[in-house]
GROMACS .gro file of C-alpha atoms in nm:
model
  346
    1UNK     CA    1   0.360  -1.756  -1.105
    2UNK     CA    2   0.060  -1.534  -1.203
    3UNK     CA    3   0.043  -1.268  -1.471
    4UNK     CA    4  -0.186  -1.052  -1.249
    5UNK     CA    5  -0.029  -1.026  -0.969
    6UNK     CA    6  -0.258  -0.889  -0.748
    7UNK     CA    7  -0.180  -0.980  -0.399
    8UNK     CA    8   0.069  -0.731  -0.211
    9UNK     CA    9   0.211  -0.674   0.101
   10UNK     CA   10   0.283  -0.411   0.312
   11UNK     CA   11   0.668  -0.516   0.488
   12UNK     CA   12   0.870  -0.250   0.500
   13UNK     CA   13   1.169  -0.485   0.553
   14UNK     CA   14   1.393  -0.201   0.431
   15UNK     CA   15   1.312  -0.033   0.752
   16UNK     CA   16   1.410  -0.278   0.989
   17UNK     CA   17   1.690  -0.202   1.128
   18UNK     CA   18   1.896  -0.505   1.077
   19UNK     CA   19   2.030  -0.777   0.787
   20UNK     CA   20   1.989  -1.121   0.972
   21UNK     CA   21   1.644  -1.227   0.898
   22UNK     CA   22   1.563  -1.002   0.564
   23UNK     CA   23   1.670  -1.307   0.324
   24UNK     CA   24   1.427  -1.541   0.525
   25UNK     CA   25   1.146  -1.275   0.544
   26UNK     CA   26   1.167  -1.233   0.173
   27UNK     CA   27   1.166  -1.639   0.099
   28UNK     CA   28   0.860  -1.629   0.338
   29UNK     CA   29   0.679  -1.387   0.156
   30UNK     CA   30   0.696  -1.563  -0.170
   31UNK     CA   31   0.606  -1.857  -0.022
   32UNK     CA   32   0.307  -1.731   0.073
   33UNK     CA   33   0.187  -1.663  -0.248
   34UNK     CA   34   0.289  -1.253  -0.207
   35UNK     CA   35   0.342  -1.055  -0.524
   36UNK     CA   36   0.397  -0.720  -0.485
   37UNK     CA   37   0.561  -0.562  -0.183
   38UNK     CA   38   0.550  -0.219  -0.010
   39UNK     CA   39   0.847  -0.064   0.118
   40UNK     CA   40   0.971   0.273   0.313
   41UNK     CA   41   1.193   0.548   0.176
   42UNK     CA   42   1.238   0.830   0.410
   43UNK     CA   43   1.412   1.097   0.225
   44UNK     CA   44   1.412   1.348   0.537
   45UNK     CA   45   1.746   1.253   0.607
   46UNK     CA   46   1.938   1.276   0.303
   47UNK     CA   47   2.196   1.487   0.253
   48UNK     CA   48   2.345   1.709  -0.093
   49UNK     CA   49   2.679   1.799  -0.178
   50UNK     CA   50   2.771   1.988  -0.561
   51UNK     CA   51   2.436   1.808  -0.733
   52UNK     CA   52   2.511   1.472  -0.560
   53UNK     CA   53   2.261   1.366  -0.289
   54UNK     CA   54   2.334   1.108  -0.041
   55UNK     CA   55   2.063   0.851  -0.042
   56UNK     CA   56   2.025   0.557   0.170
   57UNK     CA   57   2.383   0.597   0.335
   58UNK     CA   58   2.367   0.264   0.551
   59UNK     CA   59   2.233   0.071   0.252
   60UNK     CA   60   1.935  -0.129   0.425
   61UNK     CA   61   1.685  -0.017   0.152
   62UNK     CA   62   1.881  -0.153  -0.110
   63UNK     CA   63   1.994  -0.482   0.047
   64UNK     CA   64   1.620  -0.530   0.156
   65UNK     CA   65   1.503  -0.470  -0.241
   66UNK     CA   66   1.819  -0.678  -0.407
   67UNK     CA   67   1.675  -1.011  -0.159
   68UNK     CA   68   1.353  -0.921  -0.222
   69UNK     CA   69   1.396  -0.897  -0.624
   70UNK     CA   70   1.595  -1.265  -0.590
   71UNK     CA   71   1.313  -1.383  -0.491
   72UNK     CA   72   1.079  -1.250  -0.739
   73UNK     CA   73   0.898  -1.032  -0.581
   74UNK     CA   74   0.813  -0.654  -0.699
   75UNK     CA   75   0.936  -0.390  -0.491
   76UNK     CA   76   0.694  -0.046  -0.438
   77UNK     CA   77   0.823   0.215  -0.225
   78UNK     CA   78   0.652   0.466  -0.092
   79UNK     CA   79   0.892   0.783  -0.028
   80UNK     CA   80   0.803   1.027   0.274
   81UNK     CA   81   0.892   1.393   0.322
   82UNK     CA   82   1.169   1.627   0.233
   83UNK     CA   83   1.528   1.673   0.298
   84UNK     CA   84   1.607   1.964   0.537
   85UNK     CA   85   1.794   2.124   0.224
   86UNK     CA   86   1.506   2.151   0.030
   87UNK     CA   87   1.305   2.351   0.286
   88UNK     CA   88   1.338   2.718   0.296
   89UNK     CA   89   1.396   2.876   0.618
   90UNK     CA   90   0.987   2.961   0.638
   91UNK     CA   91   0.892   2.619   0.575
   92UNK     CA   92   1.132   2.437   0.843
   93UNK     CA   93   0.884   2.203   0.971
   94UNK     CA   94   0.609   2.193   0.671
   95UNK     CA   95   0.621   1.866   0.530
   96UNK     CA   96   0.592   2.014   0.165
   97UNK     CA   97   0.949   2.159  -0.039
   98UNK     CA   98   0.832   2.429  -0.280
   99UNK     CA   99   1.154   2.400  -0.407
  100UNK     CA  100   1.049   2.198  -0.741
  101UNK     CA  101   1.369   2.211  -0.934
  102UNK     CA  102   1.533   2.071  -0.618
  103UNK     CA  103   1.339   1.774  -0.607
  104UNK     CA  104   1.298   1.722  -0.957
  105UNK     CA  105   1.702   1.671  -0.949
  106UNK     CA  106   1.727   1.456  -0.633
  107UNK     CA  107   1.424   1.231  -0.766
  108UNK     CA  108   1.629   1.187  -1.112
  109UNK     CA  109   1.911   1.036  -0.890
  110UNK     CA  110   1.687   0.839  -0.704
  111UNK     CA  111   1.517   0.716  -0.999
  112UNK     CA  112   1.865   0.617  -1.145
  113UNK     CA  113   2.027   0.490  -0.818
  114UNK     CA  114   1.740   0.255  -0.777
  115UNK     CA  115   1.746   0.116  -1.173
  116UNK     CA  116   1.628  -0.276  -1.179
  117UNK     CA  117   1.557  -0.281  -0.781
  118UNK     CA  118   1.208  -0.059  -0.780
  119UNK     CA  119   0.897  -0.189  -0.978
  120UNK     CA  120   0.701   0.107  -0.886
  121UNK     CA  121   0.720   0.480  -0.704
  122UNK     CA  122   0.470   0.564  -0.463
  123UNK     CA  123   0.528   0.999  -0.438
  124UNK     CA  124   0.436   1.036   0.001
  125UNK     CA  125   0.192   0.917   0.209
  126UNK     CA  126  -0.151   1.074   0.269
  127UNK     CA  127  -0.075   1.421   0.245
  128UNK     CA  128  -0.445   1.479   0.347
  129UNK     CA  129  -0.360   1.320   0.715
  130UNK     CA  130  -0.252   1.580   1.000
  131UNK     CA  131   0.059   1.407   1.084
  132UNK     CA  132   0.227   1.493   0.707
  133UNK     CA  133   0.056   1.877   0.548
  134UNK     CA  134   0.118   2.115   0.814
  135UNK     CA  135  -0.191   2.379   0.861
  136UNK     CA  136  -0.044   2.645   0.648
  137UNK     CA  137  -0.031   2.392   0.358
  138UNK     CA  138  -0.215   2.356   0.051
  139UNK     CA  139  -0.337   2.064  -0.116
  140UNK     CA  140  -0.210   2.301  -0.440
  141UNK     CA  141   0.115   2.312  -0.324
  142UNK     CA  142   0.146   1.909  -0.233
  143UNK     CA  143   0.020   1.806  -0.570
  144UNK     CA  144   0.325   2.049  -0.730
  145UNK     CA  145   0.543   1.872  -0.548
  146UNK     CA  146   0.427   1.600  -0.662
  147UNK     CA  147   0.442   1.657  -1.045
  148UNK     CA  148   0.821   1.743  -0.981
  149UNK     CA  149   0.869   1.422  -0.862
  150UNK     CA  150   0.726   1.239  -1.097
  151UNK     CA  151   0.880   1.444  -1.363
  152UNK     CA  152   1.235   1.361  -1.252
  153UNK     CA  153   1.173   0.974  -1.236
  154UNK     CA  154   1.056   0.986  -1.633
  155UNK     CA  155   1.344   1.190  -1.731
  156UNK     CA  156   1.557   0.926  -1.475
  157UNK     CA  157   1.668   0.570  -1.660
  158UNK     CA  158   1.455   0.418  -1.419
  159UNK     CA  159   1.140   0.224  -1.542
  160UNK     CA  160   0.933   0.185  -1.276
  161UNK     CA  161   0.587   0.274  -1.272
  162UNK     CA  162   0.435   0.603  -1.066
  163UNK     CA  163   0.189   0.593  -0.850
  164UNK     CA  164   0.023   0.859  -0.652
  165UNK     CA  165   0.078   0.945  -0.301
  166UNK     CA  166  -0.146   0.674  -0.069
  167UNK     CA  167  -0.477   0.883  -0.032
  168UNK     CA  168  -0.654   0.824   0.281
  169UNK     CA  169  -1.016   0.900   0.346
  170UNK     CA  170  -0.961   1.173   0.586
  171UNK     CA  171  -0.955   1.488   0.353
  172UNK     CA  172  -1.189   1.442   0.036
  173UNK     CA  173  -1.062   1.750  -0.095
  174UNK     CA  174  -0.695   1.666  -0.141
  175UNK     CA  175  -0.823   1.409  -0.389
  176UNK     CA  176  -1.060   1.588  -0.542
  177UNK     CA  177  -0.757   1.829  -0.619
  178UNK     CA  178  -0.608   1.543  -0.768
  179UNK     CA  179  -0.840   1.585  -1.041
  180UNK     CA  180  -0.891   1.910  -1.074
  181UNK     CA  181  -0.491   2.002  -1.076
  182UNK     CA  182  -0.474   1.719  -1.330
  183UNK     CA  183  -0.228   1.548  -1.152
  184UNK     CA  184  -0.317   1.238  -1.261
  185UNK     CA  185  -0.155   1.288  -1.595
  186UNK     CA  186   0.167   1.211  -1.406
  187UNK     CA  187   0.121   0.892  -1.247
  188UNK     CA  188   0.024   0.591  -1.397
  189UNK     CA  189  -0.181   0.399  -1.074
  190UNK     CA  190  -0.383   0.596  -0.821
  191UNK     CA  191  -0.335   0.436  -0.499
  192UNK     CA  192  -0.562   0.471  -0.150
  193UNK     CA  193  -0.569   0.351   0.201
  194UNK     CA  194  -0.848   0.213   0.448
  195UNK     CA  195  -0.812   0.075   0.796
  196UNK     CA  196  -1.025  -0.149   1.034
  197UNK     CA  197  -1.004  -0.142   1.394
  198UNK     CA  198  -1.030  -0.419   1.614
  199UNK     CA  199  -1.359  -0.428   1.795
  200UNK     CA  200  -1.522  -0.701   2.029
  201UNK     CA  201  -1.825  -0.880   1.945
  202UNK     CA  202  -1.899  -0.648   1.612
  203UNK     CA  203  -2.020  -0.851   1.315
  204UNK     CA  204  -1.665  -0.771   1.059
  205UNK     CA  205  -1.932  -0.652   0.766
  206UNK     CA  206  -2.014  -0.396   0.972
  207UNK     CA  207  -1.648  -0.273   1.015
  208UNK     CA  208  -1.543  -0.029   0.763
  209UNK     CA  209  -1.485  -0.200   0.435
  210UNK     CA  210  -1.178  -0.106   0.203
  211UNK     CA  211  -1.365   0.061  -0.063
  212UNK     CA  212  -1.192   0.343  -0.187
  213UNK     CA  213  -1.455   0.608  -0.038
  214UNK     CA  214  -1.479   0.818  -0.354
  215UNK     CA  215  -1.222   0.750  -0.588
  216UNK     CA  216  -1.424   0.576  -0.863
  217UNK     CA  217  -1.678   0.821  -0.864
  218UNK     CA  218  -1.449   1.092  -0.898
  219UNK     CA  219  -1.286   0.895  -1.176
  220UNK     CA  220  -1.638   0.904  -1.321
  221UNK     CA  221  -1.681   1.261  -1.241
  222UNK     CA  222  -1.386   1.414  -1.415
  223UNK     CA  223  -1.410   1.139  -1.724
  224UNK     CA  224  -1.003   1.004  -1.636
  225UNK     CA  225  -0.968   0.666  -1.907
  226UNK     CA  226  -0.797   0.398  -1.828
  227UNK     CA  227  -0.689   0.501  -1.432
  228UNK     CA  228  -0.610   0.181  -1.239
  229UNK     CA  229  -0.637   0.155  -0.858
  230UNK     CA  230  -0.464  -0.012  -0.616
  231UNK     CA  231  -0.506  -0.031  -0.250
  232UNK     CA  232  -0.146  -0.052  -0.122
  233UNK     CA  233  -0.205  -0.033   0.257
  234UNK     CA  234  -0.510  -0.202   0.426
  235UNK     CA  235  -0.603  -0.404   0.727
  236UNK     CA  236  -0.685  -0.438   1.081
  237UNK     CA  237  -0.532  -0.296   1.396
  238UNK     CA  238  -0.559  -0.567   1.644
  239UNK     CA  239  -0.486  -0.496   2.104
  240UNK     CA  240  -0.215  -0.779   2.101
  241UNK     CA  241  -0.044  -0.961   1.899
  242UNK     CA  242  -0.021  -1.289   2.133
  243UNK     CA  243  -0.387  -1.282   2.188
  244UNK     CA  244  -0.519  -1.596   1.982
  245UNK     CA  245  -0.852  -1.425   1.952
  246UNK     CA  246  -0.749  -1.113   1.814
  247UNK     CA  247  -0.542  -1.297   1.602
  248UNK     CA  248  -0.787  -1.497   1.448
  249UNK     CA  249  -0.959  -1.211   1.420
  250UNK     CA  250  -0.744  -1.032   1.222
  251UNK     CA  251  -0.646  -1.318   1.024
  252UNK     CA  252  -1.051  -1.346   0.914
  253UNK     CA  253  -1.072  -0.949   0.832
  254UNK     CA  254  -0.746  -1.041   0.636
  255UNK     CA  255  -0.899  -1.278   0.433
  256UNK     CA  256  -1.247  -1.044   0.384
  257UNK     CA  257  -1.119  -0.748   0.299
  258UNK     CA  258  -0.846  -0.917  -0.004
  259UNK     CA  259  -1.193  -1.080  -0.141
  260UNK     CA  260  -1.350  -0.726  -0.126
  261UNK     CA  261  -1.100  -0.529  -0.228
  262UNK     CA  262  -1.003  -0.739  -0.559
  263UNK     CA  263  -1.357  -0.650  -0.723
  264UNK     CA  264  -1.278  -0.328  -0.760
  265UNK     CA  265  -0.873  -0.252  -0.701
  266UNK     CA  266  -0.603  -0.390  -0.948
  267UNK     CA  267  -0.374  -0.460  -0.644
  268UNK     CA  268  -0.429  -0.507  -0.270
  269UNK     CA  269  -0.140  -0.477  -0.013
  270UNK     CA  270  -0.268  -0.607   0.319
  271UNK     CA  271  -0.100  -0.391   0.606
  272UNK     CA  272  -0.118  -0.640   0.933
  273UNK     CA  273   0.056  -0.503   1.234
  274UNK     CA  274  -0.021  -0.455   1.615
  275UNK     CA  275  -0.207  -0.169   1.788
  276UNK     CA  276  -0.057   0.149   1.678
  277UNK     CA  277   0.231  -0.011   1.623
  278UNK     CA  278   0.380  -0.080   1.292
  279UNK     CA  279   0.603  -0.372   1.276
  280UNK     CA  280   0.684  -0.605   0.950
  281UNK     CA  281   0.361  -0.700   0.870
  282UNK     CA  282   0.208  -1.061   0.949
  283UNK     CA  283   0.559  -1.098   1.194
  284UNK     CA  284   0.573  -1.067   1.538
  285UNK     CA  285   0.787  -0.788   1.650
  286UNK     CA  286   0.930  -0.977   1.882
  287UNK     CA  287   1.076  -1.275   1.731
  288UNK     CA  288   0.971  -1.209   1.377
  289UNK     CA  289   0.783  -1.549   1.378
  290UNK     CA  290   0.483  -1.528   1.156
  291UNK     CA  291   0.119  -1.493   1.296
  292UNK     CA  292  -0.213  -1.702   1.222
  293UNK     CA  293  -0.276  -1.408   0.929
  294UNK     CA  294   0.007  -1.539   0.749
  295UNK     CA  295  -0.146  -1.919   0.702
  296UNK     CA  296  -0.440  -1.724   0.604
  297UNK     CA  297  -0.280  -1.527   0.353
  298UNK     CA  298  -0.092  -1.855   0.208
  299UNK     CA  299  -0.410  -2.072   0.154
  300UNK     CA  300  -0.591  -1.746   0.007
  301UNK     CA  301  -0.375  -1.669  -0.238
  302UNK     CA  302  -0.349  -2.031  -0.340
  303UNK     CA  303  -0.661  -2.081  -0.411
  304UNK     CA  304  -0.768  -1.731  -0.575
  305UNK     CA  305  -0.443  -1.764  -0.815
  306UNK     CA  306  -0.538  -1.528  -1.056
  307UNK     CA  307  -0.814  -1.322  -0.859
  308UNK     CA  308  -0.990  -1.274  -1.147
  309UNK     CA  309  -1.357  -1.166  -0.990
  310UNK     CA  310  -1.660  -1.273  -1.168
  311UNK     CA  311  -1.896  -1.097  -0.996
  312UNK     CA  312  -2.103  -1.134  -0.644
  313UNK     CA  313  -2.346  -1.491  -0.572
  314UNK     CA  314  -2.684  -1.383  -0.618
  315UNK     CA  315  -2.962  -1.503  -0.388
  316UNK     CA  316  -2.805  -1.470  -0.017
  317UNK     CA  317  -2.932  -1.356   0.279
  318UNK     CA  318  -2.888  -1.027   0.437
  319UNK     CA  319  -2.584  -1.174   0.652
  320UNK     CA  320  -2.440  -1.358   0.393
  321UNK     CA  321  -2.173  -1.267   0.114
  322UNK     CA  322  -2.039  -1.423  -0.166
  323UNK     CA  323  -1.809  -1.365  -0.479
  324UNK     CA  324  -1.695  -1.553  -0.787
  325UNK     CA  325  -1.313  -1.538  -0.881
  326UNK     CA  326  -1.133  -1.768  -1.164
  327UNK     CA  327  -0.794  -1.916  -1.192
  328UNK     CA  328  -0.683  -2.141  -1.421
  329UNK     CA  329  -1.033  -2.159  -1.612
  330UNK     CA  330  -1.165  -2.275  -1.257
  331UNK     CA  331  -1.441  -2.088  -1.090
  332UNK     CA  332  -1.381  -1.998  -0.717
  333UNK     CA  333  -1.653  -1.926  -0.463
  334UNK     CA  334  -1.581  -1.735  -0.203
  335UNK     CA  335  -1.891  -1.749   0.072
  336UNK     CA  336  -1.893  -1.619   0.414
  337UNK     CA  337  -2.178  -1.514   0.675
  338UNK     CA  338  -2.150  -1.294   0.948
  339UNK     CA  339  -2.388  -1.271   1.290
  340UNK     CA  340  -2.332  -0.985   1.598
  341UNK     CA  341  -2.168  -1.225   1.822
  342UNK     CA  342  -2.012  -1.448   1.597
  343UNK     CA  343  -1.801  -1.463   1.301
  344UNK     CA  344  -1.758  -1.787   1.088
  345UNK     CA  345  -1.603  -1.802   0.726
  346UNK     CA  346  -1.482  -2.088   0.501
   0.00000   0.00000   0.00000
């Protein structure tokens, strides 16, 4: 038990499909040192009836976050889209509702409905990606709804904390709105998103690394105190998941990109899953049996502990990184080298 708690995950055992195995996913996770977990909450399906919304009819969500909280882990998550009944007849198909007082009321319930399961709210998924705003959407419009979200989960009993919708670095200037619309007023975490892709024979430090492209200095920019930052969905896409290779591969970007990402971001959720295909995280989705990411998670997170980074080890070469972390009033090194053909860490 850490008070930090800075490693996450990125399960979406909610989503699954099926009871069985959630109990034994969730004991797995903790075991391997896991903290903080992201979830799914599609809210495209729900239905409304006389001010009361129907919300997570076959109760998977809420099974998935009651195991998950037994086990003592944090549950964050992220909610996606709009009900039909919030979209006006013009808007059928836009991902955005401008109907504000209509989500306002349905994220109330939500906010209430989920009371002592939910740790924290992530409001959508990067709006600034072409799969979610549609063209004739604003980035003015998204961070309204927004607001109304978060509005209805303070005035709900619910004490989770808010966090921004998952900004990806495909649209700077949905972010940048972020600032400008003062948005950030309404959230207490700003969270972001960065990807790898698996690629043969490429030195990892070359890959793209999970810095949040511009989010600090646009913190800077517009003078925001006290703004923390998480990275809640990270990692590499790797060709196939029984390929030992790509495996380890994965496993090592796994390991890079926590080390990375914790000099900078509060939390880190590490999002593992197979090419274009997202499953429940470092399991197979086949049998659900974990994959050589998860050792690497297990004996990363027990020796970081606490995570809490020092700064970088001065006097490497070009090819060679290296960063300070303590737990437990011990100093950790973390070192690792990297060459165009070959990758070795430690």
């Amino acid at each position: 038990n850490y008070t930090n708690e800075r490693f996450g995950m990125d399960a979406t055992l909610g989503n699954l499909g099926f009871r069985d195995s959630v109990e034994d996913l969730c004991k797995s996770l903790r075991l391997a040192g896991v903290q903080w977990v992201r979830e799914r909450l599609d809210t495209r399906g729900y239905s409304e009836s006389d001010g009361s919304y129907s919300i997570d009819n076959a109760g998977n969500s809420k099974y998935a976050y009651t195991m998950l909280k037994k086990y003592g882990l944090k549950v964050h998550p992220m909610i996606t889209g709009s009900p039909e009944y919030l979209m006006t007849d013009e808007a059928k198909g836009d991902f955005v509702s401008s109907d504000l007082i209509g989500l306002y009321n349905l994220y109330k319930q939500m906010g209430d409905d989920y009371v002592g399961l939910v740790d924290s709210w992530e409001l959508q998924n990067e709006p600034e990606a072409v799969y979610d705003l549609s063209p004739s959407e604003t980035g003015d419009k998204f961070h309204n709804m927004m607001k109304a979200m978060s509005i209805g989960f303070q005035d709900s009993k619910s004490e989770a904390l808010i966090t921004t919708s998952g900004f990806a670095p495909v649209n700077a200037n949905i972010l940048d709105l972020f600032f400008r619309n003062e948005t950030y007023k309404y959230v207490d975490v700003l969270t972001h998103h960065a990807h790898a892709s698996y690629v043969d024979n490429v030195s990892l430090q070359t890959l793209p690394h999970t810095e949040p492209f511009n989010v600090n200095d646009l913190i800077e920019k517009y003078g925001v105190k006290d703004m923390e930052v998480w990275n809640d969905e990270a990692g590499m896409n790797i060709k196939d998941a029984d390929d030992i290779k790509t495996q380890r591969r994965q496993a090592e970007y796994m390991v890079i990109s926590n080390v990375q990402a914790l000099r900078f971001a509060e939390k880190f959720f590490i999002y593992i899953f197979k090419h274009k295909q997202a499953g429940a995280s470092v399991y197979d989705t086949k049998n659900h049996g974990p994959r050589r990411a998860y050792a690497s998670y297990s004996a990363m997170t027990d020796i970081l502990g606490e995570a809490n980074y020092l700064g970088d080890v001065k006097g490497l070469l070009d090819n060679e990184y290296g960063y300070v972390f303590e737990n437990d009033d011990k100093n950790i090194m973390v070192l690792f080298a990297s060459r165009s053909e070959e990758h070795t860490s430690e």
